[in-house]
Amino acid sequence: RVIMVDSVNRFVLVDTGAAVAPAAGTVVTTLREKRRSGVLRVTEDARPPYVAMEIVEGDPQSGDQAALEEGREAPAPPEEEP
């Protein structure tokens, strides 16, 4: 479950409810009222059950459910301008 959203820096904090965090780079989908609200990518920052995730697309909100997507790769992050 998403417990915090930082839309400025494009990351969320998720309470996974698990003792072990998903691997960095894992793709997670957020759901609100059974509809996809966003796509996240797991970062290296984790203190299970809490895991920081980068917002890849969408508009996740606090309270959204988070679910692993088997076999899906997240879109590549946008390239930074020099």
mmCIF file of N, CA, C and O in Angstrom:
data_model
loop_
_atom_site.group_PDB
_atom_site.id
_atom_site.type_symbol
_atom_site.label_atom_id
_atom_site.label_comp_id
_atom_site.label_asym_id
_atom_site.label_seq_id
_atom_site.Cartn_x
_atom_site.Cartn_y
_atom_site.Cartn_z
ATOM 1 N N ARG A 1 0.849 -1.176 0.000
ATOM 2 C CA ARG A 1 0.000 0.000 0.000
ATOM 3 C C ARG A 1 0.892 1.237 0.000
ATOM 4 O O ARG A 1 1.874 1.301 0.726
ATOM 5 N N VAL A 2 0.528 2.217 -0.835
ATOM 6 C CA VAL A 2 1.260 3.482 -0.886
ATOM 7 C C VAL A 2 0.927 4.270 0.377
ATOM 8 O O VAL A 2 -0.244 4.492 0.687
ATOM 9 N N ILE A 3 1.967 4.672 1.114
ATOM 10 C CA ILE A 3 1.719 5.418 2.349
ATOM 11 C C ILE A 3 2.185 6.863 2.267
ATOM 12 O O ILE A 3 1.811 7.671 3.114
ATOM 13 N N MET A 4 2.980 7.214 1.247
ATOM 14 C CA MET A 4 3.433 8.586 1.073
ATOM 15 C C MET A 4 3.781 8.823 -0.387
ATOM 16 O O MET A 4 4.324 7.939 -1.042
ATOM 17 N N VAL A 5 3.467 10.014 -0.888
ATOM 18 C CA VAL A 5 3.786 10.374 -2.270
ATOM 19 C C VAL A 5 4.545 11.695 -2.269
ATOM 20 O O VAL A 5 4.126 12.661 -1.631
ATOM 21 N N ASP A 6 5.673 11.735 -2.971
ATOM 22 C CA ASP A 6 6.423 12.970 -3.199
ATOM 23 C C ASP A 6 6.361 13.223 -4.705
ATOM 24 O O ASP A 6 7.186 12.721 -5.465
ATOM 25 N N SER A 7 5.346 13.981 -5.140
ATOM 26 C CA SER A 7 5.151 14.204 -6.573
ATOM 27 C C SER A 7 6.219 15.107 -7.169
ATOM 28 O O SER A 7 6.504 15.025 -8.357
ATOM 29 N N VAL A 8 6.846 15.961 -6.361
ATOM 30 C CA VAL A 8 7.909 16.844 -6.860
ATOM 31 C C VAL A 8 9.128 16.024 -7.273
ATOM 32 O O VAL A 8 9.677 16.211 -8.359
ATOM 33 N N ASN A 9 9.549 15.108 -6.409
ATOM 34 C CA ASN A 9 10.722 14.273 -6.693
ATOM 35 C C ASN A 9 10.349 12.948 -7.350
ATOM 36 O O ASN A 9 11.220 12.126 -7.620
ATOM 37 N N ARG A 10 9.050 12.723 -7.602
ATOM 38 C CA ARG A 10 8.526 11.559 -8.310
ATOM 39 C C ARG A 10 8.903 10.233 -7.654
ATOM 40 O O ARG A 10 9.436 9.330 -8.277
ATOM 41 N N PHE A 11 8.604 10.129 -6.339
ATOM 42 C CA PHE A 11 8.763 8.835 -5.690
ATOM 43 C C PHE A 11 7.661 8.637 -4.667
ATOM 44 O O PHE A 11 6.979 9.577 -4.270
ATOM 45 N N VAL A 12 7.463 7.381 -4.295
ATOM 46 C CA VAL A 12 6.477 7.021 -3.282
ATOM 47 C C VAL A 12 7.141 6.121 -2.255
ATOM 48 O O VAL A 12 8.183 5.515 -2.518
ATOM 49 N N LEU A 13 6.528 6.031 -1.089
ATOM 50 C CA LEU A 13 6.935 5.069 -0.077
ATOM 51 C C LEU A 13 5.809 4.056 0.032
ATOM 52 O O LEU A 13 4.636 4.425 0.184
ATOM 53 N N VAL A 14 6.173 2.779 -0.084
ATOM 54 C CA VAL A 14 5.184 1.700 -0.074
ATOM 55 C C VAL A 14 5.433 0.806 1.135
ATOM 56 O O VAL A 14 6.578 0.437 1.420
ATOM 57 N N ASP A 15 4.357 0.464 1.836
ATOM 58 C CA ASP A 15 4.408 -0.544 2.893
ATOM 59 C C ASP A 15 4.060 -1.864 2.221
ATOM 60 O O ASP A 15 2.907 -2.108 1.872
ATOM 61 N N THR A 16 5.073 -2.706 2.016
ATOM 62 C CA THR A 16 4.863 -3.967 1.302
ATOM 63 C C THR A 16 4.251 -5.047 2.181
ATOM 64 O O THR A 16 3.727 -6.030 1.664
ATOM 65 N N GLY A 17 4.356 -4.873 3.485
ATOM 66 C CA GLY A 17 3.854 -5.903 4.390
ATOM 67 C C GLY A 17 4.728 -7.139 4.409
ATOM 68 O O GLY A 17 4.359 -8.156 4.985
ATOM 69 N N ALA A 18 5.907 -7.073 3.788
ATOM 70 C CA ALA A 18 6.801 -8.229 3.697
ATOM 71 C C ALA A 18 8.107 -7.956 4.440
ATOM 72 O O ALA A 18 8.537 -6.813 4.560
ATOM 73 N N ALA A 19 8.741 -9.014 4.897
ATOM 74 C CA ALA A 19 10.003 -8.887 5.618
ATOM 75 C C ALA A 19 11.187 -8.690 4.680
ATOM 76 O O ALA A 19 12.255 -8.268 5.100
ATOM 77 N N VAL A 20 10.985 -8.987 3.394
ATOM 78 C CA VAL A 20 12.049 -8.850 2.393
ATOM 79 C C VAL A 20 11.543 -7.935 1.281
ATOM 80 O O VAL A 20 10.429 -8.109 0.783
ATOM 81 N N ALA A 21 12.372 -6.967 0.897
ATOM 82 C CA ALA A 21 11.980 -6.023 -0.159
ATOM 83 C C ALA A 21 12.151 -6.658 -1.534
ATOM 84 O O ALA A 21 13.034 -7.496 -1.728
ATOM 85 N N PRO A 22 11.300 -6.248 -2.504
ATOM 86 C CA PRO A 22 11.524 -6.705 -3.880
ATOM 87 C C PRO A 22 12.865 -6.169 -4.385
ATOM 88 O O PRO A 22 13.350 -5.147 -3.899
ATOM 89 N N ALA A 23 13.442 -6.827 -5.348
ATOM 90 C CA ALA A 23 14.735 -6.414 -5.906
ATOM 91 C C ALA A 23 14.632 -5.048 -6.573
ATOM 92 O O ALA A 23 13.599 -4.708 -7.173
ATOM 93 N N ALA A 24 15.706 -4.266 -6.458
ATOM 94 C CA ALA A 24 15.765 -2.966 -7.132
ATOM 95 C C ALA A 24 15.517 -3.174 -8.619
ATOM 96 O O ALA A 24 16.001 -4.139 -9.218
ATOM 97 N N GLY A 25 14.701 -2.294 -9.207
ATOM 98 C CA GLY A 25 14.375 -2.389 -10.625
ATOM 99 C C GLY A 25 13.068 -3.121 -10.900
ATOM 100 O O GLY A 25 12.543 -3.063 -12.010
ATOM 101 N N THR A 26 12.532 -3.809 -9.884
ATOM 102 C CA THR A 26 11.269 -4.523 -10.048
ATOM 103 C C THR A 26 10.148 -3.536 -10.363
ATOM 104 O O THR A 26 10.078 -2.456 -9.793
ATOM 105 N N VAL A 27 9.264 -3.917 -11.268
ATOM 106 C CA VAL A 27 8.134 -3.067 -11.664
ATOM 107 C C VAL A 27 6.924 -3.388 -10.792
ATOM 108 O O VAL A 27 6.600 -4.553 -10.575
ATOM 109 N N VAL A 28 6.292 -2.335 -10.311
ATOM 110 C CA VAL A 28 5.112 -2.452 -9.458
ATOM 111 C C VAL A 28 4.017 -1.564 -10.036
ATOM 112 O O VAL A 28 4.291 -0.443 -10.472
ATOM 113 N N THR A 29 2.801 -2.054 -10.047
ATOM 114 C CA THR A 29 1.654 -1.275 -10.504
ATOM 115 C C THR A 29 0.843 -0.837 -9.293
ATOM 116 O O THR A 29 0.674 -1.620 -8.352
ATOM 117 N N THR A 30 0.351 0.397 -9.313
ATOM 118 C CA THR A 30 -0.547 0.839 -8.254
ATOM 119 C C THR A 30 -1.979 0.816 -8.774
ATOM 120 O O THR A 30 -2.230 1.075 -9.953
ATOM 121 N N LEU A 31 -2.884 0.468 -7.871
ATOM 122 C CA LEU A 31 -4.299 0.336 -8.221
ATOM 123 C C LEU A 31 -5.151 1.172 -7.273
ATOM 124 O O LEU A 31 -4.917 1.183 -6.066
ATOM 125 N N ARG A 32 -6.125 1.860 -7.856
ATOM 126 C CA ARG A 32 -7.106 2.624 -7.085
ATOM 127 C C ARG A 32 -8.473 2.260 -7.617
ATOM 128 O O ARG A 32 -8.742 2.414 -8.806
ATOM 129 N N GLU A 33 -9.329 1.744 -6.752
ATOM 130 C CA GLU A 33 -10.666 1.311 -7.151
ATOM 131 C C GLU A 33 -10.607 0.348 -8.347
ATOM 132 O O GLU A 33 -11.324 0.504 -9.331
ATOM 133 N N LYS A 34 -9.676 -0.609 -8.269
ATOM 134 C CA LYS A 34 -9.489 -1.669 -9.274
ATOM 135 C C LYS A 34 -8.996 -1.157 -10.625
ATOM 136 O O LYS A 34 -9.029 -1.883 -11.611
ATOM 137 N N ARG A 35 -8.533 0.092 -10.686
ATOM 138 C CA ARG A 35 -7.979 0.643 -11.934
ATOM 139 C C ARG A 35 -6.524 1.028 -11.705
ATOM 140 O O ARG A 35 -6.175 1.515 -10.634
ATOM 141 N N ARG A 36 -5.725 0.829 -12.733
ATOM 142 C CA ARG A 36 -4.312 1.175 -12.618
ATOM 143 C C ARG A 36 -4.159 2.680 -12.460
ATOM 144 O O ARG A 36 -4.684 3.455 -13.253
ATOM 145 N N SER A 37 -3.415 3.086 -11.420
ATOM 146 C CA SER A 37 -3.181 4.508 -11.178
ATOM 147 C C SER A 37 -1.734 4.908 -11.435
ATOM 148 O O SER A 37 -1.422 6.093 -11.518
ATOM 149 N N GLY A 38 -0.847 3.925 -11.552
ATOM 150 C CA GLY A 38 0.543 4.263 -11.808
ATOM 151 C C GLY A 38 1.413 3.041 -11.990
ATOM 152 O O GLY A 38 1.000 1.904 -11.736
ATOM 153 N N VAL A 39 2.635 3.307 -12.443
ATOM 154 C CA VAL A 39 3.671 2.278 -12.574
ATOM 155 C C VAL A 39 4.883 2.799 -11.815
ATOM 156 O O VAL A 39 5.290 3.956 -11.984
ATOM 157 N N LEU A 40 5.449 1.934 -10.980
ATOM 158 C CA LEU A 40 6.586 2.294 -10.141
ATOM 159 C C LEU A 40 7.757 1.373 -10.420
ATOM 160 O O LEU A 40 7.584 0.273 -10.939
ATOM 161 N N ARG A 41 8.956 1.835 -10.061
ATOM 162 C CA ARG A 41 10.159 1.002 -10.143
ATOM 163 C C ARG A 41 10.800 1.011 -8.762
ATOM 164 O O ARG A 41 11.057 2.078 -8.200
ATOM 165 N N VAL A 42 11.066 -0.172 -8.215
ATOM 166 C CA VAL A 42 11.683 -0.305 -6.898
ATOM 167 C C VAL A 42 13.089 0.280 -6.933
ATOM 168 O O VAL A 42 13.861 0.013 -7.857
ATOM 169 N N THR A 43 13.426 1.083 -5.911
ATOM 170 C CA THR A 43 14.767 1.652 -5.790
ATOM 171 C C THR A 43 15.598 0.809 -4.825
ATOM 172 O O THR A 43 15.115 -0.178 -4.269
ATOM 173 N N GLU A 44 16.827 1.233 -4.606
ATOM 174 C CA GLU A 44 17.717 0.549 -3.664
ATOM 175 C C GLU A 44 17.330 0.856 -2.212
ATOM 176 O O GLU A 44 17.762 0.158 -1.302
ATOM 177 N N ASP A 45 16.549 1.921 -1.997
ATOM 178 C CA ASP A 45 16.216 2.377 -0.651
ATOM 179 C C ASP A 45 15.072 1.565 -0.066
ATOM 180 O O ASP A 45 13.934 1.691 -0.503
ATOM 181 N N ALA A 46 15.405 0.728 0.921
ATOM 182 C CA ALA A 46 14.369 -0.107 1.530
ATOM 183 C C ALA A 46 14.736 -0.427 2.976
ATOM 184 O O ALA A 46 15.899 -0.678 3.294
ATOM 185 N N ARG A 47 13.734 -0.388 3.808
ATOM 186 C CA ARG A 47 13.801 -0.889 5.173
ATOM 187 C C ARG A 47 12.509 -1.663 5.382
ATOM 188 O O ARG A 47 11.530 -1.108 5.859
ATOM 189 N N PRO A 48 12.512 -2.924 4.906
ATOM 190 C CA PRO A 48 11.272 -3.704 4.928
ATOM 191 C C PRO A 48 10.545 -3.560 6.267
ATOM 192 O O PRO A 48 11.193 -3.563 7.302
ATOM 193 N N PRO A 49 9.246 -3.375 6.198
ATOM 194 C CA PRO A 49 8.393 -3.538 5.034
ATOM 195 C C PRO A 49 8.286 -2.291 4.155
ATOM 196 O O PRO A 49 7.521 -2.273 3.202
ATOM 197 N N TYR A 50 9.049 -1.223 4.452
ATOM 198 C CA TYR A 50 8.934 0.027 3.692
ATOM 199 C C TYR A 50 9.950 0.079 2.557
ATOM 200 O O TYR A 50 11.125 -0.197 2.756
ATOM 201 N N VAL A 51 9.467 0.455 1.366
ATOM 202 C CA VAL A 51 10.319 0.494 0.176
ATOM 203 C C VAL A 51 10.031 1.776 -0.598
ATOM 204 O O VAL A 51 8.868 2.086 -0.876
ATOM 205 N N ALA A 52 11.089 2.511 -0.951
ATOM 206 C CA ALA A 52 10.944 3.690 -1.807
ATOM 207 C C ALA A 52 10.897 3.233 -3.254
ATOM 208 O O ALA A 52 11.642 2.340 -3.657
ATOM 209 N N MET A 53 9.978 3.844 -4.018
ATOM 210 C CA MET A 53 9.832 3.482 -5.424
ATOM 211 C C MET A 53 9.705 4.743 -6.263
ATOM 212 O O MET A 53 9.020 5.685 -5.888
ATOM 213 N N GLU A 54 10.367 4.716 -7.414
ATOM 214 C CA GLU A 54 10.310 5.815 -8.383
ATOM 215 C C GLU A 54 8.990 5.748 -9.151
ATOM 216 O O GLU A 54 8.564 4.676 -9.566
ATOM 217 N N ILE A 55 8.345 6.903 -9.338
ATOM 218 C CA ILE A 55 7.142 6.953 -10.166
ATOM 219 C C ILE A 55 7.590 6.987 -11.624
ATOM 220 O O ILE A 55 8.262 7.916 -12.056
ATOM 221 N N VAL A 56 7.237 5.952 -12.377
ATOM 222 C CA VAL A 56 7.606 5.853 -13.786
ATOM 223 C C VAL A 56 6.519 6.483 -14.658
ATOM 224 O O VAL A 56 6.804 7.191 -15.616
ATOM 225 N N GLU A 57 5.261 6.212 -14.299
ATOM 226 C CA GLU A 57 4.143 6.816 -15.030
ATOM 227 C C GLU A 57 2.909 6.832 -14.139
ATOM 228 O O GLU A 57 2.816 6.087 -13.162
ATOM 229 N N GLY A 58 1.977 7.707 -14.472
ATOM 230 C CA GLY A 58 0.723 7.775 -13.742
ATOM 231 C C GLY A 58 0.767 8.742 -12.576
ATOM 232 O O GLY A 58 1.690 9.542 -12.428
ATOM 233 N N ASP A 59 -0.247 8.603 -11.719
ATOM 234 C CA ASP A 59 -0.443 9.525 -10.600
ATOM 235 C C ASP A 59 -0.869 8.743 -9.354
ATOM 236 O O ASP A 59 -2.014 8.855 -8.914
ATOM 237 N N PRO A 60 0.047 7.931 -8.798
ATOM 238 C CA PRO A 60 -0.312 7.181 -7.600
ATOM 239 C C PRO A 60 -0.598 8.119 -6.432
ATOM 240 O O PRO A 60 -0.024 9.210 -6.354
ATOM 241 N N GLN A 61 -1.491 7.685 -5.548
ATOM 242 C CA GLN A 61 -1.856 8.473 -4.378
ATOM 243 C C GLN A 61 -1.758 7.611 -3.134
ATOM 244 O O GLN A 61 -1.848 6.383 -3.199
ATOM 245 N N SER A 62 -1.607 8.273 -1.993
ATOM 246 C CA SER A 62 -1.588 7.576 -0.721
ATOM 247 C C SER A 62 -2.860 6.742 -0.588
ATOM 248 O O SER A 62 -3.954 7.209 -0.895
ATOM 249 N N GLY A 63 -2.693 5.489 -0.174
ATOM 250 C CA GLY A 63 -3.827 4.581 -0.043
ATOM 251 C C GLY A 63 -3.991 3.623 -1.210
ATOM 252 O O GLY A 63 -4.691 2.620 -1.099
ATOM 253 N N ASP A 64 -3.348 3.921 -2.364
ATOM 254 C CA ASP A 64 -3.416 3.007 -3.505
ATOM 255 C C ASP A 64 -2.771 1.671 -3.134
ATOM 256 O O ASP A 64 -1.814 1.623 -2.354
ATOM 257 N N GLN A 65 -3.278 0.600 -3.706
ATOM 258 C CA GLN A 65 -2.689 -0.721 -3.514
ATOM 259 C C GLN A 65 -1.525 -0.889 -4.491
ATOM 260 O O GLN A 65 -1.540 -0.327 -5.583
ATOM 261 N N ALA A 66 -0.528 -1.664 -4.112
ATOM 262 C CA ALA A 66 0.634 -1.912 -4.963
ATOM 263 C C ALA A 66 0.719 -3.398 -5.268
ATOM 264 O O ALA A 66 0.538 -4.227 -4.374
ATOM 265 N N ALA A 67 0.976 -3.740 -6.536
ATOM 266 C CA ALA A 67 1.051 -5.143 -6.950
ATOM 267 C C ALA A 67 2.205 -5.340 -7.919
ATOM 268 O O ALA A 67 2.410 -4.535 -8.829
ATOM 269 N N LEU A 68 2.965 -6.423 -7.716
ATOM 270 C CA LEU A 68 4.047 -6.769 -8.645
ATOM 271 C C LEU A 68 3.461 -7.152 -9.986
ATOM 272 O O LEU A 68 2.412 -7.797 -10.054
ATOM 273 N N GLU A 69 4.147 -6.769 -11.057
ATOM 274 C CA GLU A 69 3.728 -7.165 -12.406
ATOM 275 C C GLU A 69 4.735 -8.158 -12.936
ATOM 276 O O GLU A 69 5.861 -7.797 -13.236
ATOM 277 N N GLU A 70 4.328 -9.398 -13.021
ATOM 278 C CA GLU A 70 5.212 -10.447 -13.531
ATOM 279 C C GLU A 70 5.506 -10.230 -15.008
ATOM 280 O O GLU A 70 4.596 -10.003 -15.796
ATOM 281 N N GLY A 71 6.791 -10.272 -15.370
ATOM 282 C CA GLY A 71 7.186 -10.223 -16.767
ATOM 283 C C GLY A 71 7.084 -8.869 -17.440
ATOM 284 O O GLY A 71 7.276 -8.763 -18.636
ATOM 285 N N ARG A 72 6.803 -7.822 -16.703
ATOM 286 C CA ARG A 72 6.711 -6.501 -17.321
ATOM 287 C C ARG A 72 7.932 -5.677 -16.972
ATOM 288 O O ARG A 72 8.362 -5.643 -15.835
ATOM 289 N N GLU A 73 8.474 -5.007 -17.981
ATOM 290 C CA GLU A 73 9.593 -4.108 -17.756
ATOM 291 C C GLU A 73 9.078 -2.686 -17.741
ATOM 292 O O GLU A 73 8.211 -2.321 -18.524
ATOM 293 N N ALA A 74 9.627 -1.877 -16.852
ATOM 294 C CA ALA A 74 9.240 -0.472 -16.778
ATOM 295 C C ALA A 74 9.825 0.271 -17.969
ATOM 296 O O ALA A 74 10.896 -0.074 -18.478
ATOM 297 N N PRO A 75 9.132 1.316 -18.439
ATOM 298 C CA PRO A 75 9.698 2.143 -19.491
ATOM 299 C C PRO A 75 11.018 2.740 -19.023
ATOM 300 O O PRO A 75 11.199 2.973 -17.819
ATOM 301 N N ALA A 76 11.924 2.974 -19.937
ATOM 302 C CA ALA A 76 13.211 3.572 -19.577
ATOM 303 C C ALA A 76 12.991 4.970 -19.038
ATOM 304 O O ALA A 76 12.105 5.688 -19.503
ATOM 305 N N PRO A 77 13.795 5.380 -18.030
ATOM 306 C CA PRO A 77 13.649 6.739 -17.509
ATOM 307 C C PRO A 77 14.058 7.751 -18.575
ATOM 308 O O PRO A 77 14.881 7.457 -19.445
ATOM 309 N N PRO A 78 13.484 8.959 -18.544
ATOM 310 C CA PRO A 78 13.849 9.958 -19.542
ATOM 311 C C PRO A 78 15.311 10.358 -19.391
ATOM 312 O O PRO A 78 15.837 10.376 -18.286
ATOM 313 N N GLU A 79 15.943 10.603 -20.529
ATOM 314 C CA GLU A 79 17.340 11.012 -20.499
ATOM 315 C C GLU A 79 17.450 12.451 -20.081
ATOM 316 O O GLU A 79 16.628 13.289 -20.458
ATOM 317 N N GLU A 80 18.481 12.751 -19.255
ATOM 318 C CA GLU A 80 18.675 14.113 -18.796
ATOM 319 C C GLU A 80 19.368 14.942 -19.869
ATOM 320 O O GLU A 80 20.214 14.436 -20.601
ATOM 321 N N GLU A 81 18.976 16.196 -19.956
ATOM 322 C CA GLU A 81 19.607 17.122 -20.892
ATOM 323 C C GLU A 81 20.997 17.478 -20.357
ATOM 324 O O GLU A 81 21.174 17.634 -19.159
ATOM 325 N N PRO A 82 22.002 17.626 -21.242
ATOM 326 C CA PRO A 82 23.350 17.989 -20.755
ATOM 327 C C PRO A 82 23.407 19.396 -20.212
ATOM 328 O O PRO A 82 22.663 20.236 -20.384
#
